[in-house]
Short mmCIF file of C-alpha atoms and ligand atoms in Angstrom, two decimals:
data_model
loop_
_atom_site.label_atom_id
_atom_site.label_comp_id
_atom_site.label_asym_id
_atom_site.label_seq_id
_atom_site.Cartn_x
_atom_site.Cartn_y
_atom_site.Cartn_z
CA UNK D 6 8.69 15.95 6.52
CA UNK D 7 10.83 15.55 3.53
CA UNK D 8 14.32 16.77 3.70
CA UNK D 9 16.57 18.29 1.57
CA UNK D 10 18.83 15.88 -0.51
CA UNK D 11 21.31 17.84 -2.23
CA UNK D 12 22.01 20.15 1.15
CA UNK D 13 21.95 16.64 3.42
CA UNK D 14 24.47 14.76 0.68
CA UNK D 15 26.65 17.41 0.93
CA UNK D 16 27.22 17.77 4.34
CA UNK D 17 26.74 21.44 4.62
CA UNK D 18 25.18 22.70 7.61
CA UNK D 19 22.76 25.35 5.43
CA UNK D 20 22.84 29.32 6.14
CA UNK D 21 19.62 30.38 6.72
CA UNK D 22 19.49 32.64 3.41
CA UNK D 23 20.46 29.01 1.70
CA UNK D 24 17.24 27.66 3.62
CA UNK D 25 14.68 30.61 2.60
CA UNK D 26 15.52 30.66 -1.21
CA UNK D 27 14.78 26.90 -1.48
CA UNK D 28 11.99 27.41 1.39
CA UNK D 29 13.29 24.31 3.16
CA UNK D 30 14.27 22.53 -0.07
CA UNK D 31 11.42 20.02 0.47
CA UNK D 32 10.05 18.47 -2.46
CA UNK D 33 6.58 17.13 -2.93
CA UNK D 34 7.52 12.94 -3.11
CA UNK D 35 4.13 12.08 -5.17
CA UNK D 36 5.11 14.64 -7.71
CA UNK D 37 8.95 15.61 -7.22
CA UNK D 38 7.61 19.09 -7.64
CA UNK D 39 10.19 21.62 -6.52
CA UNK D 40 7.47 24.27 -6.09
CA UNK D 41 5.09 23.88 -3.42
CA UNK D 42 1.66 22.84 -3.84
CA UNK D 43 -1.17 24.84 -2.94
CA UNK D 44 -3.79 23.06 -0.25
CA UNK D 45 -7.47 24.34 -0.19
CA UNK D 46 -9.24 21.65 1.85
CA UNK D 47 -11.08 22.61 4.62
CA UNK D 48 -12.07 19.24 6.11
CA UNK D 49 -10.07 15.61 6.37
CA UNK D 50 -10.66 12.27 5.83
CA UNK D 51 -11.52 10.26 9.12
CA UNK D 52 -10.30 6.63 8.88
CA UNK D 53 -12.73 3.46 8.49
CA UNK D 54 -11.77 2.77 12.25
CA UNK D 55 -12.79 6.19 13.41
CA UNK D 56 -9.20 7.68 13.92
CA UNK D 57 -7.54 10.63 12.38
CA UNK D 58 -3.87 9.10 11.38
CA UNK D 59 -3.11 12.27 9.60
CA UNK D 60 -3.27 13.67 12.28
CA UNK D 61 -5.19 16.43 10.52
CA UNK D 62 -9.57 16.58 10.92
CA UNK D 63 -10.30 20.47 10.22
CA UNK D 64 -8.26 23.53 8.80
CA UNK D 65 -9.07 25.85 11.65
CA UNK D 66 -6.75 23.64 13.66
CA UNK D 67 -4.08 22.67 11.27
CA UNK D 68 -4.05 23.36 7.30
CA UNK D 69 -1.09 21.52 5.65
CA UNK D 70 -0.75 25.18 3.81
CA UNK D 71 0.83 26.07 6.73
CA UNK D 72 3.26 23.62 7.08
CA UNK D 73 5.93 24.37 4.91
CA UNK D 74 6.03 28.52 5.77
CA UNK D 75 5.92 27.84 9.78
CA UNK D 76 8.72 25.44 9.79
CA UNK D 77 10.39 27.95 7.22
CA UNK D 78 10.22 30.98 9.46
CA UNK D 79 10.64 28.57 12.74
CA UNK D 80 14.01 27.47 10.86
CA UNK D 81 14.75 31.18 10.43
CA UNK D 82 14.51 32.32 13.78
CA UNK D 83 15.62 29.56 15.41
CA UNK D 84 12.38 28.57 17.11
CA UNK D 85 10.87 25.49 18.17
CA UNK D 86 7.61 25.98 16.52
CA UNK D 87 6.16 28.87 14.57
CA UNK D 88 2.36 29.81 13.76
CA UNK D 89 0.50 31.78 11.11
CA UNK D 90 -2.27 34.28 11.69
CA UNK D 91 -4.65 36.06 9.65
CA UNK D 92 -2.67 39.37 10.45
CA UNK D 93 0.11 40.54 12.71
CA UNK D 94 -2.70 42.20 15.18
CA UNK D 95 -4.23 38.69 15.15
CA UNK D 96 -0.65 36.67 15.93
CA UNK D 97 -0.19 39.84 18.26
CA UNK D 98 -3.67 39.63 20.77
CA UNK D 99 -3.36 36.20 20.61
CA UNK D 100 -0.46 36.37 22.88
CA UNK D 101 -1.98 39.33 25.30
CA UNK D 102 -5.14 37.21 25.18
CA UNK D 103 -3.32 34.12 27.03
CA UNK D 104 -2.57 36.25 29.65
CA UNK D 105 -5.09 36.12 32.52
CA UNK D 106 -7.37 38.08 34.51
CA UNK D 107 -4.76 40.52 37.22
CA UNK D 108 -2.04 39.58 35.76
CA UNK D 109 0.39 42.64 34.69
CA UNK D 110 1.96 43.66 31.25
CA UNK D 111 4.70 46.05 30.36
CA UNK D 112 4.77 47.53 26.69
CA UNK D 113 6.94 50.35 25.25
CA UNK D 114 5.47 53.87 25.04
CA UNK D 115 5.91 54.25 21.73
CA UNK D 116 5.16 51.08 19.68
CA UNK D 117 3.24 50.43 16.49
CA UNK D 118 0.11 52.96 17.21
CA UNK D 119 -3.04 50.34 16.46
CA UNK D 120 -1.24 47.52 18.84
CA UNK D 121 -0.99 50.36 21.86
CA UNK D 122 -4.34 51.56 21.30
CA UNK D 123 -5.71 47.56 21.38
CA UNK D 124 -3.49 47.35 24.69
CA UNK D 125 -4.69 50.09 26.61
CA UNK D 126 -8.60 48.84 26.00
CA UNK D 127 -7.80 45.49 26.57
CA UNK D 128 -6.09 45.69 29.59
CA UNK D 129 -8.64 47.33 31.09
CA UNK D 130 -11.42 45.18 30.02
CA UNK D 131 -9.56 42.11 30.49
CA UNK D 132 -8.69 42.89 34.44
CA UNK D 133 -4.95 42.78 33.07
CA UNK D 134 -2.69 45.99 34.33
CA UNK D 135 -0.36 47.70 31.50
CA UNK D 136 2.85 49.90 32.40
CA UNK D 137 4.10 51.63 29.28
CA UNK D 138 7.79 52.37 29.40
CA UNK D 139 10.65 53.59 27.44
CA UNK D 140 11.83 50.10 26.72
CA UNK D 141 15.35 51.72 25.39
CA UNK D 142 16.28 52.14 28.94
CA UNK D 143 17.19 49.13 30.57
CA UNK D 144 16.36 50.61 33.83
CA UNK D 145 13.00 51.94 33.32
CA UNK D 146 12.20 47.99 32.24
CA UNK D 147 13.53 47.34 35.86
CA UNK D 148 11.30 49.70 37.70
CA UNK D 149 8.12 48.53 36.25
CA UNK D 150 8.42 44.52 36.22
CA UNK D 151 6.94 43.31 39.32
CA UNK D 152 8.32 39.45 40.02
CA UNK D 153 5.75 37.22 39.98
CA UNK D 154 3.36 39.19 38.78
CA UNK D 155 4.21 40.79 35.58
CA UNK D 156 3.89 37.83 33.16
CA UNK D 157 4.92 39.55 29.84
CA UNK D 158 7.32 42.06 28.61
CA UNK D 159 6.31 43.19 25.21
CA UNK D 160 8.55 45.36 23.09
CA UNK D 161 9.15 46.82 19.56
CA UNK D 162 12.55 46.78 18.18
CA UNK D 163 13.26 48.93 16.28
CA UNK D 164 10.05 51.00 17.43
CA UNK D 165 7.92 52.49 14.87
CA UNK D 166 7.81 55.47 13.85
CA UNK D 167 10.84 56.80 15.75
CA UNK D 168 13.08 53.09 15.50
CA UNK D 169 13.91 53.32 19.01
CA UNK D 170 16.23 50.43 19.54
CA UNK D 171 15.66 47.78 22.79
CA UNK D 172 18.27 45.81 24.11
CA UNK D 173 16.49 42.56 23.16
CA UNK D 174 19.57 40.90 25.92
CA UNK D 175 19.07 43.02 28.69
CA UNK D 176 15.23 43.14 28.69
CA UNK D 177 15.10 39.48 28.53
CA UNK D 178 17.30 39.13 31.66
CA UNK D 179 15.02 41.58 33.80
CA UNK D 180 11.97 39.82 32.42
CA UNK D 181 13.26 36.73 32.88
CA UNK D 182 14.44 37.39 36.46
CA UNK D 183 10.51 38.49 37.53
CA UNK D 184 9.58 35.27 36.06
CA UNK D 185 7.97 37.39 32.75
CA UNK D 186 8.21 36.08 29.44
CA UNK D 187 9.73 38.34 26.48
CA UNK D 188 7.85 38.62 23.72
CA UNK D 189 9.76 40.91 20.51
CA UNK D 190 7.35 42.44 17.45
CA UNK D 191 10.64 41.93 15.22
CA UNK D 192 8.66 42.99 11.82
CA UNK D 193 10.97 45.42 11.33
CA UNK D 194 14.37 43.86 11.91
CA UNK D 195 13.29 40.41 10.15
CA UNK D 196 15.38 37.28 10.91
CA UNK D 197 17.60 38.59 8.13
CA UNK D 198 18.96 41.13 10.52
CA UNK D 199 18.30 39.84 14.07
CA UNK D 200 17.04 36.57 15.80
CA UNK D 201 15.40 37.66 18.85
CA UNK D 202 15.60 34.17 20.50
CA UNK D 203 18.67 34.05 20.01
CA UNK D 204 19.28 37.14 22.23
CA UNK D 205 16.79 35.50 25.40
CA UNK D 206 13.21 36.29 23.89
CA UNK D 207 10.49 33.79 24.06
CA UNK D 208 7.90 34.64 21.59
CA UNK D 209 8.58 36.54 18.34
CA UNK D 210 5.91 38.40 16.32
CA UNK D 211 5.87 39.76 12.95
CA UNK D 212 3.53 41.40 10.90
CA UNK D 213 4.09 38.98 7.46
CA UNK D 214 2.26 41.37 5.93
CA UNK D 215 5.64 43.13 5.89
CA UNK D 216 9.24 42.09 4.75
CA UNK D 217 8.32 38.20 4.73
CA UNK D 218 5.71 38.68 2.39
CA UNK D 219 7.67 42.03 0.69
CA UNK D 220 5.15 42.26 -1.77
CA UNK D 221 2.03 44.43 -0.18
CA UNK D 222 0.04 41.52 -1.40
CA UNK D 223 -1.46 39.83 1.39
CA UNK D 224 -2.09 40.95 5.51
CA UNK D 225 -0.85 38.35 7.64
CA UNK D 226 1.08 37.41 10.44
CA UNK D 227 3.30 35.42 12.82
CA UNK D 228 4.77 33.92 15.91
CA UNK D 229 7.42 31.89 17.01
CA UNK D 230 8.17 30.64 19.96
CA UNK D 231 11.16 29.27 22.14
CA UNK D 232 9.93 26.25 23.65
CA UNK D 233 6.21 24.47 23.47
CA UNK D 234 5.89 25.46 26.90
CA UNK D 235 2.14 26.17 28.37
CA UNK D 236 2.22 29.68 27.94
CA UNK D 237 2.83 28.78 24.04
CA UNK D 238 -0.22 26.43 24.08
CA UNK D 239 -2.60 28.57 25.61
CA UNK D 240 -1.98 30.68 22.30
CA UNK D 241 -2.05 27.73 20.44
CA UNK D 242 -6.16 27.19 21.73
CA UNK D 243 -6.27 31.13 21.01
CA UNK D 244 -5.30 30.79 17.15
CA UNK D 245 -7.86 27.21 17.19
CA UNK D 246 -10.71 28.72 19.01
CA UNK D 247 -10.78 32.35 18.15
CA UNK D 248 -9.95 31.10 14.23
CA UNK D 249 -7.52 33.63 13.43
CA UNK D 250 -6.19 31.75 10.86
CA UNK D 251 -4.47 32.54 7.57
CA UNK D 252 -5.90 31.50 4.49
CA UNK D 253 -4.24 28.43 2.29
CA UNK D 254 -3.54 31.30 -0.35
CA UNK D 255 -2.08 33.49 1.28
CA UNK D 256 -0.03 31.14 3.10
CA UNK D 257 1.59 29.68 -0.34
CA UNK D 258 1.97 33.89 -1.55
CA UNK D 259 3.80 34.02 2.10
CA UNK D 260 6.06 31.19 1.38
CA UNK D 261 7.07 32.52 -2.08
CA UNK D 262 7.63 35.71 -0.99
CA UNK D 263 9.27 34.72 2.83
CA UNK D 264 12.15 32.82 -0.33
CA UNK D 265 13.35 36.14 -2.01
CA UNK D 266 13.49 37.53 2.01
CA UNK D 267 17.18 37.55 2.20
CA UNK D 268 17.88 39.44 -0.77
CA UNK D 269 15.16 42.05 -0.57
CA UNK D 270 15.90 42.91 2.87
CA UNK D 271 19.50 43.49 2.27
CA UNK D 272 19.13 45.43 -0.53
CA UNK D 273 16.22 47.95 1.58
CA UNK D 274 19.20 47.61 4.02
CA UNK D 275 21.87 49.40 2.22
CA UNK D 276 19.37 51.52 0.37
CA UNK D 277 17.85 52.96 3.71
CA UNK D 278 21.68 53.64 4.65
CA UNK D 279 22.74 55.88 1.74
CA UNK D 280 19.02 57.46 1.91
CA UNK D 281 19.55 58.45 5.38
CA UNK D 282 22.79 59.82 5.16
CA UNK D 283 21.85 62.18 2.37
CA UNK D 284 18.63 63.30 4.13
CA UNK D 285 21.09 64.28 6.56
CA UNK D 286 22.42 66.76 4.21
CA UNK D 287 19.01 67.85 3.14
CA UNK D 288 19.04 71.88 4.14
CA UNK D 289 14.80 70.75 4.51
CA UNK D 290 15.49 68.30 7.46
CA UNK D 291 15.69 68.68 10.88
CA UNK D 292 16.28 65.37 11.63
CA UNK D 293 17.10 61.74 10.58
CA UNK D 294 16.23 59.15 12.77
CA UNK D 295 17.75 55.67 11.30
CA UNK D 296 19.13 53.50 13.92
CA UNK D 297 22.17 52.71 10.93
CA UNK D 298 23.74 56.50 11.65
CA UNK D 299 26.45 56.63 14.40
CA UNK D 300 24.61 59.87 16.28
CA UNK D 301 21.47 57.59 16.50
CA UNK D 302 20.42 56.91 20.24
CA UNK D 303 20.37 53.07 19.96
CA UNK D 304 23.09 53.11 17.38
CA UNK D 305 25.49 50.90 19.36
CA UNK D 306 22.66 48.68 20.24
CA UNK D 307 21.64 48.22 17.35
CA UNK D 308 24.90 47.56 15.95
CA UNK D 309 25.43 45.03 18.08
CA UNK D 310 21.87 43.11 17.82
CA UNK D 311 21.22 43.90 13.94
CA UNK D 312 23.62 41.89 11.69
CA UNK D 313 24.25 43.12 8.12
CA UNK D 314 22.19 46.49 8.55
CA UNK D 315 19.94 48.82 10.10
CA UNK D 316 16.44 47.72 8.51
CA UNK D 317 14.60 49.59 5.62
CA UNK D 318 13.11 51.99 7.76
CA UNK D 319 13.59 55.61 8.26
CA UNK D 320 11.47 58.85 10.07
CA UNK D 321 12.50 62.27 8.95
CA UNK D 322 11.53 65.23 10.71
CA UNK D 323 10.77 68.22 8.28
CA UNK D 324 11.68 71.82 8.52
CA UNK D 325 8.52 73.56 8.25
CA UNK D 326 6.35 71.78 11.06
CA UNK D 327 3.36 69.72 9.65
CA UNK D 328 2.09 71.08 6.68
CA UNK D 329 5.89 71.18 5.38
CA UNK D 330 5.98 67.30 5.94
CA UNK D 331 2.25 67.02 4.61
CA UNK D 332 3.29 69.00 1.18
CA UNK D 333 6.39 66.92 0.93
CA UNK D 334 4.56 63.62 0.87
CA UNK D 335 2.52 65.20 -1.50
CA UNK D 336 5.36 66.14 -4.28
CA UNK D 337 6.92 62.90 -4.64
CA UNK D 338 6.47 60.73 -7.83
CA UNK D 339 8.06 57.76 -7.01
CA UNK D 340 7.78 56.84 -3.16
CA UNK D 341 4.15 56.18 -2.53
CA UNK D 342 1.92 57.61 -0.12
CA UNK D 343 0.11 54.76 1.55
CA UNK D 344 0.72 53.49 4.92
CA UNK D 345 2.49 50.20 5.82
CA UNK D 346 5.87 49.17 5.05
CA UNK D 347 8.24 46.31 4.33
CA UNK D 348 7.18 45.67 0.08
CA UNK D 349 9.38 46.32 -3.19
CA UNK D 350 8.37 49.62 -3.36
CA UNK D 351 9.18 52.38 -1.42
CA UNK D 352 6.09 54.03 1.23
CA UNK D 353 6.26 57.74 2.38
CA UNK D 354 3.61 58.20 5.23
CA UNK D 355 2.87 61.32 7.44
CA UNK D 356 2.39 59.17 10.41
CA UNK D 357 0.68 61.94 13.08
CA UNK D 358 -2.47 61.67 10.54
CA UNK D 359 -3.11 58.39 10.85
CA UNK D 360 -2.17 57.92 14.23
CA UNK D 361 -4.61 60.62 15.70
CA UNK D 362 -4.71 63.32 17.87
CA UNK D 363 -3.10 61.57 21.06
CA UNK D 364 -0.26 60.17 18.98
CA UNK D 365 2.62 60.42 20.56
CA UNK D 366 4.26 60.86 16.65
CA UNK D 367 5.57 64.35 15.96
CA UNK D 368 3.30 66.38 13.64
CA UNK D 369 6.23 66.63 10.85
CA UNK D 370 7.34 63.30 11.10
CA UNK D 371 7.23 61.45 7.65
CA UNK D 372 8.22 57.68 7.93
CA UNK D 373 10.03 55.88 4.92
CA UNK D 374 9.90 52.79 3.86
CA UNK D 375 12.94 51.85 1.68
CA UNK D 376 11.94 49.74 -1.15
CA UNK D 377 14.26 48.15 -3.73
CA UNK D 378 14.59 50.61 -6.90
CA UNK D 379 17.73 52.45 -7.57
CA UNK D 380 19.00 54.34 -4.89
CA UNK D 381 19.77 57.34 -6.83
CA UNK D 382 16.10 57.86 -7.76
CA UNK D 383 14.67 57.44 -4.40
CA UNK D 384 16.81 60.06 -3.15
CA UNK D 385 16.22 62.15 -6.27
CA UNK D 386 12.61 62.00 -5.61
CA UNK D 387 13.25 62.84 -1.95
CA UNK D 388 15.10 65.92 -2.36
CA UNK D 389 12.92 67.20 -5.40
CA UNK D 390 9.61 67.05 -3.22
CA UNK D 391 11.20 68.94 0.07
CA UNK D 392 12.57 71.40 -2.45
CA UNK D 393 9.28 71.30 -3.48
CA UNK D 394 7.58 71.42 -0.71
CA UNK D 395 9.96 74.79 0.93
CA UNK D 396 9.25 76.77 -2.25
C1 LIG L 415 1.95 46.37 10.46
C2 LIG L 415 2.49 46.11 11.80
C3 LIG L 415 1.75 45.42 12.77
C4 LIG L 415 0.33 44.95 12.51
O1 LIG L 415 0.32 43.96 11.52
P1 LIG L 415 -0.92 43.73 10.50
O2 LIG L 415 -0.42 42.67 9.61
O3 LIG L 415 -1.18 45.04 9.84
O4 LIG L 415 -2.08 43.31 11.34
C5 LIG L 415 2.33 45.19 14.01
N1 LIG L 415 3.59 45.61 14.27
C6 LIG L 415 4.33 46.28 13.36
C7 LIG L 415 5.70 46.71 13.73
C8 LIG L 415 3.81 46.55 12.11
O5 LIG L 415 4.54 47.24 11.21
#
């Protein structure tokens, strides 16, 4: 590993938006290239004697492409190891699949929709029992988790679509407790805003499609763990055997965009906050569910777990029922309509109609993604298309 010179001469323990905008500072020695290089091999060089001293034999197990990002993101969340997937439902079922036959689960009830609907089905193939709770309620986490048998807590924070907030501290103490591991899908709150180990989680997930890529360029995804425990390995063989890798490209578009994280994710930050508080004044909104406004449910949670903001993401509930929400959606010109979340530019989705019927979404929910354009416009474009929409 090469180290950083200027940061180590200096004596200057580096901030962790110092260590993302020089992704490590690491410098290729061969070439003294500050920008990373991008590896393509598939396949290593075995040694005359038959050994592999790199260490390396085959990218399925371990790409050098990866290196620099997963110590990157491992640095960021203060991890012992991290690990790149071809997607976050990839980095997500590998963790469910190192669970094993009657052991028990317990996910939140509402929780990014595809991950909930891959739950339920495995769980029931896989001989594994689920319990879907409000995870915002402490207590409810308590009632389900059965010691010694429930082996993971999963949870969402904050929850898409409705950014329900977990208490990250107090559902790692019950899971811990029941001898359960916690495992936090933090796409949302990034390690700009919160560091889930940190707070007692084991595992963290995140869609890298999202903010650490920023750019809606690539799908990918991500863990990090606590410890290399066994729990951590078994993944490990998951990512090996089932092959869920990411590819070399993607990785080095994940590493230049996981550098501008900081900056980006602030500035969605303090967009999403002014946004929200104007929708709130919007005579065509019911309701504004950011977890950055003080009547928020999780508010004080959140304040207290999120540093530096509430995330990028907001739900708005439009007067008018469905088609009021649909039509809005439909009259904007500078949000997009297109589903994900987490890039430069701002998303507008009607979540019920990709969700399906058993959603547990509202029907005129829209969710926001807050993007990094001026402010001003994005709201502009907000209130023209409810006007819009309520004509
Ligand atoms: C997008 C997303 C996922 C799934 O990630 P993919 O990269 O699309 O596979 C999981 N959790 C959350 C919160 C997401 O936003």
């Amino acid at each position: 590993m090469v180290t950083e010179p200027a940061v180590c001469l200096a004596k200057i323990e580096p901030k962790p938006a110092t260590l993302a905008a020089q992704a490590l500072g690491w410098i290729d020695e061969r070439t003294r290239a500050v920008a990373p290089q991008l590896h393509l091999s598939s396949t290593f060089l075995r040694d005359e004697d038959n050994q592999y001293r790199s260490g390396r034999n085959y990218a399925r197990a371990d790409n050098p492409a990866f290196d620099q990002p997963e110590h990157l993101l491992a640095a960021l969340e203060k991890g012992e190891e991290a690990m790149l997937f071809a997607s976050g439902m990839a980095a997500a079922t590998a963790v469910f699949q190192a669970l094993r036959p009657g052991d028990r689960l317990v996910a939140p009830k509402v929780m990014y929709w595809s991950l909930r609907k891959w739950i339920a089905g495995f769980a029931s193939t896989w001989g594994v029992a689920v319990d879907f709770v409000e995870m915002s309620d402490p207590d409810a986490v308590r009632h389900a988790v059965q010691a010694g048998r429930t082996k993971l807590v999963w949870t969402e924070t904050p929850g898409n679509p409705m950014w329900n907030i977990t208490d990250i501290a107090a559902v790692a103490e019950i899971a811990h407790a029941a001898g359960a591991k916690l495992a936090v899908d933090s796409t949302v709150a990034t390690p700009v805003l919160t560091r889930p180990i940190e707070l007692g989680a084991d595992i963290v997930m995140h869609s890298a499609t999202k903010y650490l890529n920023g750019h809606s360029d690539i799908v990918a995804g991500a863990l990090v763990t606590r410890a290399k425990d066994e729990f951590w390995e078994g993944i490990k063989q998951n990512r090996i055997q089932l092959g869920g890798i990411l590819g070399s490209f993607e990785s080095w578009l994940l590493l230049r965009g996981m550098r501008t994280l900081f900056p980006r994710v602030r500035a969605a930050c303090a967009s999403a906050q002014r946004i929200a508080e104007a929708l709130q004044a919007d005579p065509n909104v019911s309701a504004v569910l950011y977890p950055g406004l003080p009547d928020f449910p999780g508010h004080a949670i959140a304040a207290r777990q999120m540093n530096g903001g509430f995330g990028g993401m907001i739900s708005i509930r439009v007067k008018g029922g469905e088609q009021a929400a649909i039509a809005t959606a439909a009259n904007v010109h500078i949000w997009k309509r297109a589903t994900s979340l987490g890039g430069v530019e701002s998303l507008i989705e009607h979540r019920a109609s990709i969700e399906g019927p058993d959603t547990p979404c509202p029907p005129d929910l829209l969710r926001l993604s807050a993007g990094i354009e001026d402010t001003g416009d994005l709201i502009a474009d907000l209130s023209q298309a409810l006007e819009a929409a309520h004509r």
